[in-house]
Amino acid sequence: MSQFPEVLDNNLLHAENNETAEYIQNDGTNQSEVFMEHPYTPNMHPINMPSIVEGAVHPYNNLIHHNDAIPPAKYASMRQMTEDFWREKKQKMTEISEEDMLNKSKNMSVPMARVKKIMRIDDDVRNFMIASDAPIFMAQAAEFFIEEMTAMGWQYVSEARRRILQKADIASAVQKSDQFDFLIDFLPPKTVPTTSTNGPGHMSEDSFQDPNMHSDFHQRTSNSSVNRSHHN
């Protein structure tokens, strides 16, 4: 009778080992359920990864390297990117059917009312009639304009091996493209980050000012002092 509990414990241990072996030899359905409660994020540290049974296939081994690695730029140069962009857009507009064009005109990304209002800003245009299809083509051209500028910004992001598109990337695309010269006056002024006593990562108010503002201020003050000396 004294050996009965030991035999029972050995049988239970043997049964548990068999269940574990069957779990490991499964096709992966049960293993994936373990990780559904802990979705993968690119910044997940290996220490914080969910524990698995020894011998089981880790379903995130490929995802870790795939998501963390930033792919290189698709195009070798900005010119190659713009040529491929307009080649694709031209082919798309050439192959579009009348039905698709009609549906497109009813679901434009750019508001049609705003396009018509902009078209009538010029005083010379107010005296003429605008056909119903003219705002449609203007809205489509505006979409292409936004898409091209965004694609040029993403080219700079890819070359810098980053993931986030910033306004500085759009500004670089405008400055380095001759066709966008008319937008230079609308670019935000360049900012110079300055150190602050409020802790690391804090930007002071001076960091959001134009760096040329201080030189202009000193020039104006010097000119005013010279003028006062002449009057005296």
GROMACS .gro file of N, CA and C in nm, residues 41-46 48-49:
model
   24
   41THR      N    1   0.554   4.366  -3.108
   41THR     CA    2   0.584   4.505  -3.142
   41THR      C    3   0.731   4.514  -3.178
   42PRO      N    4   0.770   4.606  -3.268
   42PRO     CA    5   0.910   4.613  -3.311
   42PRO      C    6   1.006   4.641  -3.198
   43ASN      N    7   0.960   4.709  -3.091
   43ASN     CA    8   1.048   4.745  -2.981
   43ASN      C    9   1.047   4.642  -2.869
   44MET      N   10   0.984   4.528  -2.890
   44MET     CA   11   0.976   4.427  -2.786
   44MET      C   12   1.114   4.367  -2.762
   45HIS      N   13   1.159   4.370  -2.637
   45HIS     CA   14   1.289   4.316  -2.600
   45HIS      C   15   1.277   4.165  -2.586
   46PRO      N   16   1.382   4.088  -2.619
   46PRO     CA   17   1.373   3.943  -2.604
   46PRO      C   18   1.340   3.898  -2.464
   48ASN      N   19   1.130   4.039  -2.266
   48ASN     CA   20   0.987   4.056  -2.246
   48ASN      C   21   0.903   3.970  -2.339
   49MET      N   22   0.966   3.887  -2.421
   49MET     CA   23   0.892   3.800  -2.511
   49MET      C   24   0.821   3.693  -2.431
   0.00000   0.00000   0.00000
